[in-house]
GROMACS .gro file of C-alpha atoms in nm:
model
  458
    1PHE     CA    1 -16.390   1.057 -13.840
    2GLU     CA    2 -16.474   1.336 -14.086
    3LYS     CA    3 -16.120   1.470 -14.086
    4ALA     CA    4 -15.976   1.121 -14.143
    5ALA     CA    5 -16.219   1.061 -14.430
    6ALA     CA    6 -16.133   1.396 -14.589
    7ARG     CA    7 -15.760   1.323 -14.565
    8ARG     CA    8 -15.813   0.957 -14.670
    9VAL     CA    9 -15.615   0.819 -14.375
   10PRO     CA   10 -15.682   0.542 -14.120
   11LEU     CA   11 -15.836   0.626 -13.785
   12ILE     CA   12 -15.733   0.488 -13.447
   13THR     CA   13 -15.974   0.545 -13.160
   14VAL     CA   14 -15.862   0.501 -12.800
   15CYS     CA   15 -16.158   0.464 -12.570
   16SER     CA   16 -16.208   0.468 -12.195
   17THR     CA   17 -16.560   0.548 -12.080
   18SER     CA   18 -16.830   0.427 -11.846
   19GLY     CA   19 -17.124   0.536 -12.062
   20THR     CA   20 -17.349   0.830 -12.142
   21ARG     CA   21 -17.362   1.129 -11.907
   22MET     CA   22 -17.718   1.137 -11.774
   23GLN     CA   23 -17.677   1.499 -11.664
   24GLU     CA   24 -17.715   1.619 -12.025
   25GLY     CA   25 -18.025   1.407 -12.079
   26LEU     CA   26 -18.143   1.267 -12.410
   27LEU     CA   27 -17.922   1.499 -12.615
   28ALA     CA   28 -17.620   1.314 -12.477
   29LEU     CA   29 -17.759   0.982 -12.604
   30LEU     CA   30 -17.811   1.131 -12.950
   31GLN     CA   31 -17.438   1.196 -12.984
   32VAL     CA   32 -17.401   0.821 -13.054
   33PRO     CA   33 -17.577   0.816 -13.395
   34LYS     CA   34 -17.389   1.136 -13.483
   35ILE     CA   35 -17.057   0.955 -13.436
   36VAL     CA   36 -17.175   0.629 -13.595
   37ALA     CA   37 -17.295   0.813 -13.907
   38ALA     CA   38 -16.951   0.973 -13.942
   39ALA     CA   39 -16.785   0.635 -13.882
   40ARG     CA   40 -16.990   0.480 -14.164
   41LYS     CA   41 -16.887   0.755 -14.406
   42HIS     CA   42 -16.523   0.692 -14.314
   43ALA     CA   43 -16.574   0.316 -14.367
   44ALA     CA   44 -16.738   0.376 -14.707
   45GLU     CA   45 -16.410   0.527 -14.825
   46GLY     CA   46 -16.240   0.191 -14.764
   47LEU     CA   47 -16.029   0.329 -14.480
   48PRO     CA   48 -15.924   0.128 -14.170
   49HIS     CA   49 -16.065   0.200 -13.826
   50ILE     CA   50 -15.879   0.037 -13.537
   51ALA     CA   51 -16.033   0.063 -13.191
   52ILE     CA   52 -15.818   0.038 -12.880
   53VAL     CA   53 -16.027  -0.017 -12.569
   54THR     CA   54 -15.893   0.035 -12.219
   55ASP     CA   55 -16.027  -0.012 -11.866
   56PRO     CA   56 -16.320   0.053 -11.851
   57THR     CA   57 -16.507   0.067 -12.183
   58THR     CA   58 -16.880   0.027 -12.138
   59GLY     CA   59 -17.207   0.190 -12.237
   60SER     CA   60 -17.287   0.385 -12.550
   61ALA     CA   61 -16.933   0.407 -12.690
   62TYR     CA   62 -16.892   0.030 -12.661
   63SER     CA   63 -17.226  -0.035 -12.832
   64GLY     CA   64 -17.162   0.241 -13.085
   65PHE     CA   65 -16.848   0.313 -13.281
   66VAL     CA   66 -16.618   0.068 -13.095
   67ASN     CA   67 -16.805  -0.235 -13.225
   68LEU     CA   68 -16.807  -0.096 -13.578
   69ALA     CA   69 -16.426  -0.094 -13.597
   70ASP     CA   70 -16.251  -0.323 -13.842
   71TYR     CA   71 -16.016  -0.446 -13.572
   72VAL     CA   72 -16.062  -0.418 -13.193
   73VAL     CA   73 -15.764  -0.436 -12.957
   74ALA     CA   74 -15.807  -0.445 -12.579
   75GLU     CA   75 -15.566  -0.402 -12.295
   76PRO     CA   76 -15.528  -0.698 -12.055
   77ASN     CA   77 -15.795  -0.741 -11.788
   78ALA     CA   78 -15.993  -0.439 -11.905
   79LEU     CA   79 -16.359  -0.410 -11.804
   80LEU     CA   80 -16.559  -0.432 -12.128
   81GLY     CA   81 -16.924  -0.460 -12.218
   82TYR     CA   82 -17.251  -0.283 -12.274
   83ALA     CA   83 -17.357  -0.269 -11.908
   84ALA     CA   84 -17.163  -0.156 -11.604
   85MET     CA   85 -17.031  -0.432 -11.377
   86ARG     CA   86 -17.274  -0.328 -11.104
   87ALA     CA   87 -17.573  -0.364 -11.338
   88VAL     CA   88 -17.461  -0.709 -11.456
   89GLN     CA   89 -17.412  -0.830 -11.098
   90GLU     CA   90 -17.758  -0.705 -11.000
   91GLN     CA   91 -17.914  -0.877 -11.299
   92GLU     CA   92 -17.732  -1.205 -11.232
   93GLY     CA   93 -17.806  -1.189 -10.859
   94GLY     CA   94 -17.453  -1.215 -10.724
   95GLU     CA   95 -17.085  -1.239 -10.805
   96LEU     CA   96 -16.985  -1.313 -11.163
   97PRO     CA   97 -16.746  -1.590 -11.273
   98ALA     CA   98 -16.376  -1.509 -11.292
   99HIS     CA   99 -16.285  -1.293 -11.594
  100ALA     CA  100 -16.650  -1.232 -11.680
  101HIS     CA  101 -16.710  -0.894 -11.844
  102THR     CA  102 -16.336  -0.858 -11.917
  103SER     CA  103 -16.121  -0.839 -12.228
  104GLU     CA  104 -16.015  -1.203 -12.176
  105SER     CA  105 -16.379  -1.317 -12.180
  106HIS     CA  106 -16.448  -1.105 -12.488
  107LEU     CA  107 -16.154  -1.260 -12.675
  108GLU     CA  108 -16.270  -1.611 -12.586
  109HIS     CA  109 -16.615  -1.536 -12.727
  110GLY     CA  110 -16.488  -1.375 -13.045
  111LEU     CA  111 -16.599  -1.021 -12.958
  112ILE     CA  112 -16.256  -0.860 -12.995
  113ASP     CA  113 -15.954  -0.947 -13.207
  114ALA     CA  114 -15.657  -0.922 -12.972
  115ILE     CA  115 -15.532  -0.842 -12.622
  116VAL     CA  116 -15.212  -0.637 -12.631
  117PRO     CA  117 -15.026  -0.482 -12.336
  118ARG     CA  118 -14.987  -0.106 -12.361
  119SER     CA  119 -14.610  -0.131 -12.410
  120GLN     CA  120 -14.664  -0.340 -12.728
  121LEU     CA  121 -14.950  -0.141 -12.882
  122ARG     CA  122 -14.733   0.074 -13.108
  123GLU     CA  123 -14.562  -0.227 -13.268
  124SER     CA  124 -14.883  -0.431 -13.305
  125VAL     CA  125 -15.093  -0.151 -13.454
  126GLY     CA  126 -14.804  -0.048 -13.680
  127LEU     CA  127 -14.777  -0.402 -13.824
  128LEU     CA  128 -15.151  -0.412 -13.890
  129LEU     CA  129 -15.147  -0.074 -14.065
  130ASP     CA  130 -14.847  -0.182 -14.276
  131LEU     CA  131 -15.048  -0.477 -14.405
  132LEU     CA  132 -15.366  -0.277 -14.465
  133LEU     CA  133 -15.196   0.017 -14.640
  134SER     CA  134 -14.938  -0.168 -14.848
  135ASP     CA  135 -14.938  -0.079 -15.219
  136ASP     CA  136 -14.703  -0.362 -15.317
  137ARG     CA  137 -14.846  -0.597 -15.580
  138LEU     CA  138 -14.713  -0.926 -15.709
  139SER     CA  139 -14.583  -0.942 -16.063
  140ALA     CA  140 -14.490  -1.232 -16.285
  141SER     CA  141 -14.405  -1.298 -16.647
  142PRO     CA  142 -14.696  -1.405 -16.868
  143ALA     CA  143 -14.541  -1.749 -16.918
  144ARG     CA  144 -14.689  -2.017 -16.692
  145THR     CA  145 -14.530  -2.336 -16.576
  146ALA     CA  146 -14.697  -2.668 -16.641
  147GLY     CA  147 -15.013  -2.722 -16.442
  148HIS     CA  148 -14.931  -3.079 -16.348
  149GLU     CA  149 -14.606  -3.272 -16.324
  150GLY     CA  150 -14.744  -3.625 -16.325
  151HIS     CA  151 -14.955  -3.752 -16.039
  152SER     CA  152 -14.959  -3.999 -15.756
  153HIS     CA  153 -15.030  -4.355 -15.866
  154ARG     CA  154 -15.181  -4.445 -15.530
  155ASP     CA  155 -15.540  -4.563 -15.526
  156ALA     CA  156 -15.813  -4.331 -15.398
  157LEU     CA  157 -15.836  -4.499 -15.056
  158SER     CA  158 -15.462  -4.457 -14.998
  159GLN     CA  159 -15.480  -4.089 -15.091
  160LEU     CA  160 -15.779  -4.047 -14.861
  161ALA     CA  161 -15.572  -4.186 -14.575
  162LEU     CA  162 -15.284  -3.949 -14.657
  163SER     CA  163 -15.522  -3.650 -14.669
  164ARG     CA  164 -15.625  -3.735 -14.312
  165HIS     CA  165 -15.276  -3.813 -14.185
  166GLN     CA  166 -15.236  -3.707 -13.825
  167ASN     CA  167 -14.920  -3.510 -13.903
  168ARG     CA  168 -15.047  -3.343 -14.220
  169PRO     CA  169 -14.977  -2.967 -14.199
  170THR     CA  170 -15.272  -2.762 -14.078
  171ALA     CA  171 -15.370  -2.421 -14.211
  172GLY     CA  172 -15.189  -2.262 -13.919
  173ASP     CA  173 -14.871  -2.461 -13.997
  174LEU     CA  174 -14.877  -2.351 -14.361
  175ILE     CA  175 -14.955  -1.986 -14.284
  176ARG     CA  176 -14.665  -1.960 -14.040
  177ARG     CA  177 -14.424  -2.097 -14.300
  178MET     CA  178 -14.560  -1.923 -14.612
  179THR     CA  179 -14.603  -1.567 -14.486
  180THR     CA  180 -14.361  -1.310 -14.349
  181SER     CA  181 -14.627  -1.130 -14.141
  182PHE     CA  182 -14.965  -1.245 -14.013
  183VAL     CA  183 -15.219  -1.060 -13.797
  184ALA     CA  184 -15.510  -1.284 -13.698
  185ILE     CA  185 -15.869  -1.172 -13.661
  186ARG     CA  186 -16.077  -1.342 -13.396
  187GLY     CA  187 -16.441  -1.437 -13.378
  188ASP     CA  188 -16.767  -1.372 -13.559
  189ARG     CA  189 -16.847  -1.067 -13.340
  190ILE     CA  190 -17.172  -1.224 -13.220
  191GLY     CA  191 -17.042  -1.446 -12.942
  192ALA     CA  192 -16.810  -1.721 -13.068
  193ASP     CA  193 -16.459  -1.775 -13.198
  194GLU     CA  194 -16.437  -2.113 -13.365
  195PRO     CA  195 -16.081  -2.253 -13.364
  196GLY     CA  196 -16.162  -2.454 -13.678
  197ILE     CA  197 -16.122  -2.134 -13.880
  198VAL     CA  198 -15.804  -1.926 -13.877
  199ALA     CA  199 -15.814  -1.594 -14.064
  200GLY     CA  200 -15.615  -1.278 -14.084
  201PHE     CA  201 -15.411  -1.024 -14.278
  202ALA     CA  202 -15.082  -1.158 -14.414
  203SER     CA  203 -14.788  -1.068 -14.633
  204LEU     CA  204 -14.738  -1.327 -14.907
  205GLY     CA  205 -14.455  -1.268 -15.150
  206GLY     CA  206 -14.452  -0.902 -15.048
  207GLU     CA  207 -14.824  -0.842 -15.118
  208SER     CA  208 -15.087  -0.804 -14.848
  209VAL     CA  209 -15.358  -1.069 -14.867
  210MET     CA  210 -15.642  -1.205 -14.656
  211ILE     CA  211 -15.596  -1.572 -14.566
  212VAL     CA  212 -15.887  -1.784 -14.444
  213GLY     CA  213 -15.797  -2.139 -14.346
  214GLN     CA  214 -15.988  -2.439 -14.221
  215ASN     CA  215 -15.761  -2.540 -13.933
  216ARG     CA  216 -15.802  -2.913 -13.877
  217PRO     CA  217 -15.614  -3.016 -13.561
  218HIS     CA  218 -15.341  -3.280 -13.552
  219GLU     CA  219 -15.487  -3.462 -13.253
  220ARG     CA  220 -15.831  -3.550 -13.385
  221ALA     CA  221 -16.116  -3.664 -13.168
  222ALA     CA  222 -16.432  -3.811 -13.318
  223HIS     CA  223 -16.579  -3.479 -13.430
  224ASP     CA  224 -16.267  -3.268 -13.490
  225GLY     CA  225 -16.258  -3.106 -13.831
  226TRP     CA  226 -16.625  -3.009 -13.840
  227ILE     CA  227 -16.712  -2.641 -13.883
  228GLY     CA  228 -17.011  -2.478 -13.715
  229PRO     CA  229 -17.208  -2.162 -13.796
  230SER     CA  230 -16.970  -1.935 -13.607
  231GLY     CA  231 -16.680  -2.062 -13.819
  232PHE     CA  232 -16.854  -1.971 -14.144
  233ARG     CA  233 -16.957  -1.633 -14.002
  234LYS     CA  234 -16.597  -1.567 -13.899
  235ALA     CA  235 -16.485  -1.653 -14.254
  236THR     CA  236 -16.754  -1.424 -14.396
  237ARG     CA  237 -16.633  -1.140 -14.173
  238ALA     CA  238 -16.278  -1.193 -14.302
  239LEU     CA  239 -16.398  -1.189 -14.663
  240GLY     CA  240 -16.586  -0.865 -14.594
  241LEU     CA  241 -16.266  -0.704 -14.467
  242ALA     CA  242 -16.085  -0.824 -14.781
  243ARG     CA  243 -16.351  -0.653 -14.992
  244LYS     CA  244 -16.323  -0.327 -14.798
  245PHE     CA  245 -15.944  -0.309 -14.823
  246HIS     CA  246 -15.921  -0.448 -15.179
  247LEU     CA  247 -15.712  -0.747 -15.075
  248PRO     CA  248 -15.667  -1.072 -15.267
  249VAL     CA  249 -15.801  -1.376 -15.082
  250VAL     CA  250 -15.639  -1.714 -15.025
  251THR     CA  251 -15.845  -1.993 -14.869
  252LEU     CA  252 -15.703  -2.320 -14.735
  253ILE     CA  253 -15.947  -2.611 -14.729
  254ASP     CA  254 -15.926  -2.910 -14.493
  255THR     CA  255 -16.247  -3.015 -14.320
  256ALA     CA  256 -16.456  -3.315 -14.228
  257GLY     CA  257 -16.765  -3.110 -14.318
  258ALA     CA  258 -17.021  -2.877 -14.163
  259HIS     CA  259 -17.128  -2.972 -13.811
  260PRO     CA  260 -17.449  -3.180 -13.843
  261GLY     CA  261 -17.573  -3.129 -13.487
  262LEU     CA  262 -17.907  -2.986 -13.382
  263GLU     CA  263 -17.746  -2.692 -13.202
  264ALA     CA  264 -17.564  -2.593 -13.520
  265GLU     CA  265 -17.885  -2.614 -13.720
  266GLN     CA  266 -18.069  -2.394 -13.474
  267ALA     CA  267 -17.780  -2.145 -13.479
  268GLY     CA  268 -17.830  -2.089 -13.852
  269LEU     CA  269 -17.581  -2.329 -14.014
  270GLY     CA  270 -17.748  -2.321 -14.356
  271HIS     CA  271 -17.758  -1.942 -14.371
  272ALA     CA  272 -17.396  -1.916 -14.252
  273VAL     CA  273 -17.272  -2.154 -14.525
  274ALA     CA  274 -17.475  -1.983 -14.799
  275THR     CA  275 -17.363  -1.635 -14.694
  276CYS     CA  276 -16.997  -1.740 -14.685
  277LEU     CA  277 -17.021  -1.890 -15.035
  278ALA     CA  278 -17.207  -1.589 -15.179
  279THR     CA  279 -16.959  -1.346 -15.024
  280LEU     CA  280 -16.664  -1.532 -15.174
  281LEU     CA  281 -16.823  -1.539 -15.520
  282ASP     CA  282 -16.900  -1.166 -15.504
  283LEU     CA  283 -16.551  -1.047 -15.407
  284PRO     CA  284 -16.407  -0.802 -15.659
  285GLY     CA  285 -16.045  -0.899 -15.590
  286PRO     CA  286 -15.851  -1.210 -15.698
  287THR     CA  287 -15.935  -1.531 -15.510
  288VAL     CA  288 -15.734  -1.853 -15.490
  289ALA     CA  289 -15.848  -2.164 -15.301
  290VAL     CA  290 -15.626  -2.458 -15.206
  291ILE     CA  291 -15.749  -2.803 -15.105
  292THR     CA  292 -15.474  -2.895 -14.859
  293GLY     CA  293 -15.624  -3.206 -14.697
  294GLU     CA  294 -15.974  -3.351 -14.701
  295GLY     CA  295 -16.227  -3.114 -14.855
  296ASN     CA  296 -16.566  -3.254 -14.767
  297SER     CA  297 -16.907  -3.145 -14.897
  298GLU     CA  298 -17.062  -2.800 -14.859
  299ALA     CA  299 -16.813  -2.694 -14.591
  300ALA     CA  300 -16.531  -2.718 -14.845
  301MET     CA  301 -16.734  -2.578 -15.135
  302ALA     CA  302 -16.829  -2.264 -14.938
  303MET     CA  303 -16.463  -2.158 -14.926
  304ALA     CA  304 -16.337  -2.311 -15.252
  305ALA     CA  305 -16.546  -2.127 -15.516
  306ALA     CA  306 -16.253  -1.913 -15.628
  307ASP     CA  307 -16.099  -1.778 -15.949
  308ARG     CA  308 -15.832  -2.047 -15.929
  309VAL     CA  309 -15.854  -2.372 -15.733
  310LEU     CA  310 -15.538  -2.563 -15.639
  311MET     CA  311 -15.491  -2.901 -15.472
  312LEU     CA  312 -15.202  -3.064 -15.296
  313ASP     CA  313 -15.126  -3.393 -15.469
  314HIS     CA  314 -15.253  -3.619 -15.189
  315ALA     CA  315 -15.552  -3.405 -15.097
  316VAL     CA  316 -15.908  -3.518 -15.175
  317TYR     CA  317 -16.225  -3.326 -15.264
  318GLU     CA  318 -16.548  -3.514 -15.200
  319VAL     CA  319 -16.923  -3.472 -15.206
  320VAL     CA  320 -16.952  -3.717 -14.916
  321ARG     CA  321 -16.712  -3.922 -14.706
  322PRO     CA  322 -16.641  -4.250 -14.889
  323GLU     CA  323 -16.723  -4.445 -14.571
  324ASP     CA  324 -17.069  -4.290 -14.566
  325ALA     CA  325 -17.113  -4.346 -14.940
  326ALA     CA  326 -17.025  -4.716 -14.904
  327LYS     CA  327 -17.268  -4.754 -14.617
  328ILE     CA  328 -17.548  -4.593 -14.822
  329LEU     CA  329 -17.474  -4.760 -15.156
  330TYR     CA  330 -17.358  -5.105 -15.044
  331GLN     CA  331 -17.486  -5.127 -14.685
  332THR     CA  332 -17.131  -5.197 -14.568
  333GLN     CA  333 -16.815  -4.994 -14.506
  334GLU     CA  334 -16.601  -5.281 -14.631
  335ARG     CA  335 -16.641  -5.141 -14.982
  336THR     CA  336 -16.512  -4.795 -14.892
  337GLY     CA  337 -16.224  -4.831 -15.137
  338GLU     CA  338 -16.461  -4.902 -15.424
  339ALA     CA  339 -16.679  -4.606 -15.328
  340ALA     CA  340 -16.372  -4.379 -15.309
  341GLU     CA  341 -16.269  -4.477 -15.662
  342ARG     CA  342 -16.617  -4.423 -15.803
  343LEU     CA  343 -16.655  -4.083 -15.634
  344ARG     CA  344 -16.342  -3.958 -15.816
  345ILE     CA  345 -16.206  -3.766 -15.520
  346THR     CA  346 -15.832  -3.753 -15.593
  347SER     CA  347 -15.638  -3.453 -15.716
  348HIS     CA  348 -15.580  -3.595 -16.066
  349ASP     CA  349 -15.951  -3.682 -16.095
  350CYS     CA  350 -16.043  -3.324 -16.001
  351LEU     CA  351 -15.786  -3.183 -16.242
  352ARG     CA  352 -15.920  -3.384 -16.535
  353LEU     CA  353 -16.278  -3.294 -16.451
  354GLY     CA  354 -16.185  -2.926 -16.457
  355ILE     CA  355 -16.277  -2.882 -16.089
  356VAL     CA  356 -15.924  -2.771 -16.000
  357ASP     CA  357 -15.668  -2.585 -16.210
  358LEU     CA  358 -15.337  -2.696 -16.066
  359VAL     CA  359 -15.201  -2.983 -15.860
  360VAL     CA  360 -14.913  -2.891 -15.631
  361ARG     CA  361 -14.672  -3.174 -15.568
  362GLU     CA  362 -14.587  -3.287 -15.216
  363PRO     CA  363 -14.240  -3.374 -15.086
  364GLY     CA  364 -14.132  -3.733 -15.026
  365GLU     CA  365 -14.415  -3.964 -14.928
  366GLY     CA  366 -14.650  -3.674 -14.860
  367ALA     CA  367 -14.693  -3.334 -14.696
  368HIS     CA  368 -14.674  -3.492 -14.350
  369THR     CA  369 -14.305  -3.575 -14.405
  370ASN     CA  370 -14.185  -3.216 -14.450
  371HIS     CA  371 -14.404  -2.922 -14.353
  372GLU     CA  372 -14.145  -2.663 -14.452
  373GLU     CA  373 -14.098  -2.789 -14.807
  374THR     CA  374 -14.474  -2.831 -14.852
  375ALA     CA  375 -14.530  -2.470 -14.748
  376GLN     CA  376 -14.261  -2.341 -14.986
  377LEU     CA  377 -14.398  -2.540 -15.280
  378LEU     CA  378 -14.746  -2.407 -15.207
  379ARG     CA  379 -14.620  -2.052 -15.155
  380ARG     CA  380 -14.451  -2.057 -15.495
  381ALA     CA  381 -14.771  -2.172 -15.663
  382LEU     CA  382 -14.984  -1.914 -15.481
  383VAL     CA  383 -14.754  -1.624 -15.568
  384ARG     CA  384 -14.762  -1.725 -15.933
  385GLU     CA  385 -15.142  -1.756 -15.939
  386LEU     CA  386 -15.201  -1.424 -15.760
  387ALA     CA  387 -14.960  -1.245 -15.990
  388THR     CA  388 -15.138  -1.386 -16.296
  389LEU     CA  389 -15.483  -1.294 -16.164
  390GLY     CA  390 -15.362  -0.946 -16.074
  391ARG     CA  391 -15.299  -0.870 -16.441
  392VAL     CA  392 -15.666  -0.933 -16.530
  393ARG     CA  393 -15.912  -0.642 -16.518
  394GLU     CA  394 -16.173  -0.671 -16.245
  395GLY     CA  395 -16.474  -0.691 -16.479
  396ARG     CA  396 -16.315  -0.960 -16.690
  397ARG     CA  397 -16.207  -1.157 -16.384
  398LEU     CA  398 -16.559  -1.150 -16.239
  399ASP     CA  399 -16.707  -1.259 -16.573
  400ARG     CA  400 -16.460  -1.548 -16.595
  401ARG     CA  401 -16.552  -1.651 -16.241
  402TYR     CA  402 -16.921  -1.647 -16.327
  403GLN     CA  403 -16.868  -1.848 -16.646
  404ARG     CA  404 -16.650  -2.099 -16.463
  405TYR     CA  405 -16.924  -2.196 -16.219
  406ARG     CA  406 -17.205  -2.142 -16.469
  407HIS     CA  407 -17.063  -2.422 -16.688
  408SER     CA  408 -16.923  -2.654 -16.421
  409GLY     CA  409 -17.061  -3.004 -16.461
  410SER     CA  410 -17.188  -2.943 -16.814
  411PRO     CA  411 -17.220  -3.251 -17.042
  412HIS     CA  412 -16.920  -3.131 -17.244
  413GLY     CA  413 -16.711  -3.101 -16.930
  414SER     CA  414 -16.821  -3.445 -16.811
  415LEU     CA  415 -16.738  -3.615 -17.142
  416ARG     CA  416 -16.407  -3.437 -17.166
  417GLY     CA  417 -16.319  -3.535 -16.809
  418SER     CA  418 -16.406  -3.900 -16.877
  419TYR     CA  419 -16.205  -3.902 -17.199
  420GLU     CA  420 -15.903  -3.737 -17.038
  421ARG     CA  421 -15.906  -3.975 -16.744
  422ARG     CA  422 -15.918  -4.282 -16.971
  423LEU     CA  423 -15.640  -4.141 -17.185
  424ALA     CA  424 -15.427  -4.069 -16.879
  425HIS     CA  425 -15.478  -4.420 -16.744
  426LEU     CA  426 -15.389  -4.562 -17.086
  427ARG     CA  427 -15.067  -4.363 -17.077
  428ASP     CA  428 -15.000  -4.499 -16.727
  429ARG     CA  429 -15.049  -4.860 -16.844
  430VAL     CA  430 -14.833  -4.811 -17.153
  431GLY     CA  431 -14.566  -4.642 -16.946
  432GLY     CA  432 -14.582  -4.922 -16.691
  433PHE     CA  433 -14.540  -5.181 -16.969
  434PHE     CA  434 -14.223  -5.015 -17.095
  435ASP     CA  435 -14.095  -4.978 -16.738
  436ARG     CA  436 -14.141  -5.352 -16.686
  437LEU     CA  437 -13.980  -5.421 -17.022
  438ARG     CA  438 -13.678  -5.212 -16.929
  439GLY     CA  439 -13.664  -5.393 -16.596
  440ARG     CA  440 -13.665  -5.733 -16.765
  441LYS     CA  441 -13.397  -5.620 -17.011
  442SER     CA  442 -13.184  -5.508 -16.718
  443ASP     CA  443 -13.241  -5.845 -16.545
  444TRP     CA  444 -13.137  -6.027 -16.862
  445ARG     CA  445 -12.811  -5.833 -16.880
  446ARG     CA  446 -12.740  -5.895 -16.513
  447ARG     CA  447 -12.815  -6.267 -16.561
  448LEU     CA  448 -12.555  -6.279 -16.840
  449GLU     CA  449 -12.298  -6.110 -16.615
  450TYR     CA  450 -12.381  -6.312 -16.302
  451PRO     CA  451 -12.530  -6.643 -16.420
  452ASP     CA  452 -12.514  -6.808 -16.077
  453SER     CA  453 -12.674  -6.529 -15.872
  454PRO     CA  454 -12.995  -6.642 -15.694
  455ASP     CA  455 -13.116  -6.281 -15.645
  456ILE     CA  456 -13.181  -6.206 -16.015
  457PRO     CA  457 -13.526  -6.314 -16.144
  458VAL     CA  458 -13.532  -6.546 -16.442
   0.00000   0.00000   0.00000
């Protein structure tokens, strides 16, 4: 660890051990803090530590420097854990379930990041190091394209339905199509790996970034799309790695909200949400958030407080689900459409309120019709935003971020948003009038040419 820190290079540890040698007594145990102290000095230099654990890895090494690594890779079916298998069996009073105390069980519970066969270790670790050590940075000309090319004329309820469309691309779908390389991290390192959050190191436009996405599944049961404490802790862990390795961060937002169950509350949901939000706001590097589907309440906000906030055209950003708002305000869900309009949840509402900076158009009738084109449109916007943010000095960028959220929702911003929305709707009505006028003029000409046609309106 000391030699790697002095040379400013990554460190890969390969571990196979069954614990501390009791023959040397207490002095053997005290070798653990010696190594951990050196590991922390190496980490303070912002250098990667990748741990490869083999069969077996238990005892003091496992509970020492292995679990301090940035990324932990295990071989298949390796015996892993703090205690030896014999000790666990004695404590549990019999045989353990299949795969208990193995690398497969650890991956399922979010305690390691990957299981890789020995023959593939070189390639996998090499890809990860390429992403972590890349010096490539995005560049772009100072000129910016227009922030908004018109907007959908659908009502809020229709856009809400599109944001929840069963075939709308998930975070995983977009990541696969936007990036050339992606190495996922798994779990919160304290016992869970929530599938509702996908996170990892990626190459976007040639630059290494950290992507954290809210991965709402296509096949949605009643409670799919909710995020629990482990999901927010996993996101916080990813943001911490982005800070250490000076990586820009991209977050993809699509969630039904934070899980409101008692178990989630007792597992520290409030603290997990607050910590995730605070970590995102404190990051020194550029941050870009994208509302890709339904961004609901605090669960969306915790991952959307970025330097730049983008929205897909048919996405929505809401303080509460319109169905719930209608039930509270009107005592009936039949007025959900009215509640959706009044909540101002659509992308063009958010743009005019200054909540988002850019609306990214969707192909055809919506993102669900063409995942590939949606990903490429979003990729282009993200590359442009990251390149622009990369030209801003860190101190200035952090001050702008602070001022952005310090003044959000100010009276000036509210009045300006109201004025801009009324003006935009006036333009829509005037434009619609001229469209109808042109249509009538066209009908008149066709009537002159074909006076007996029953298909031309009078």
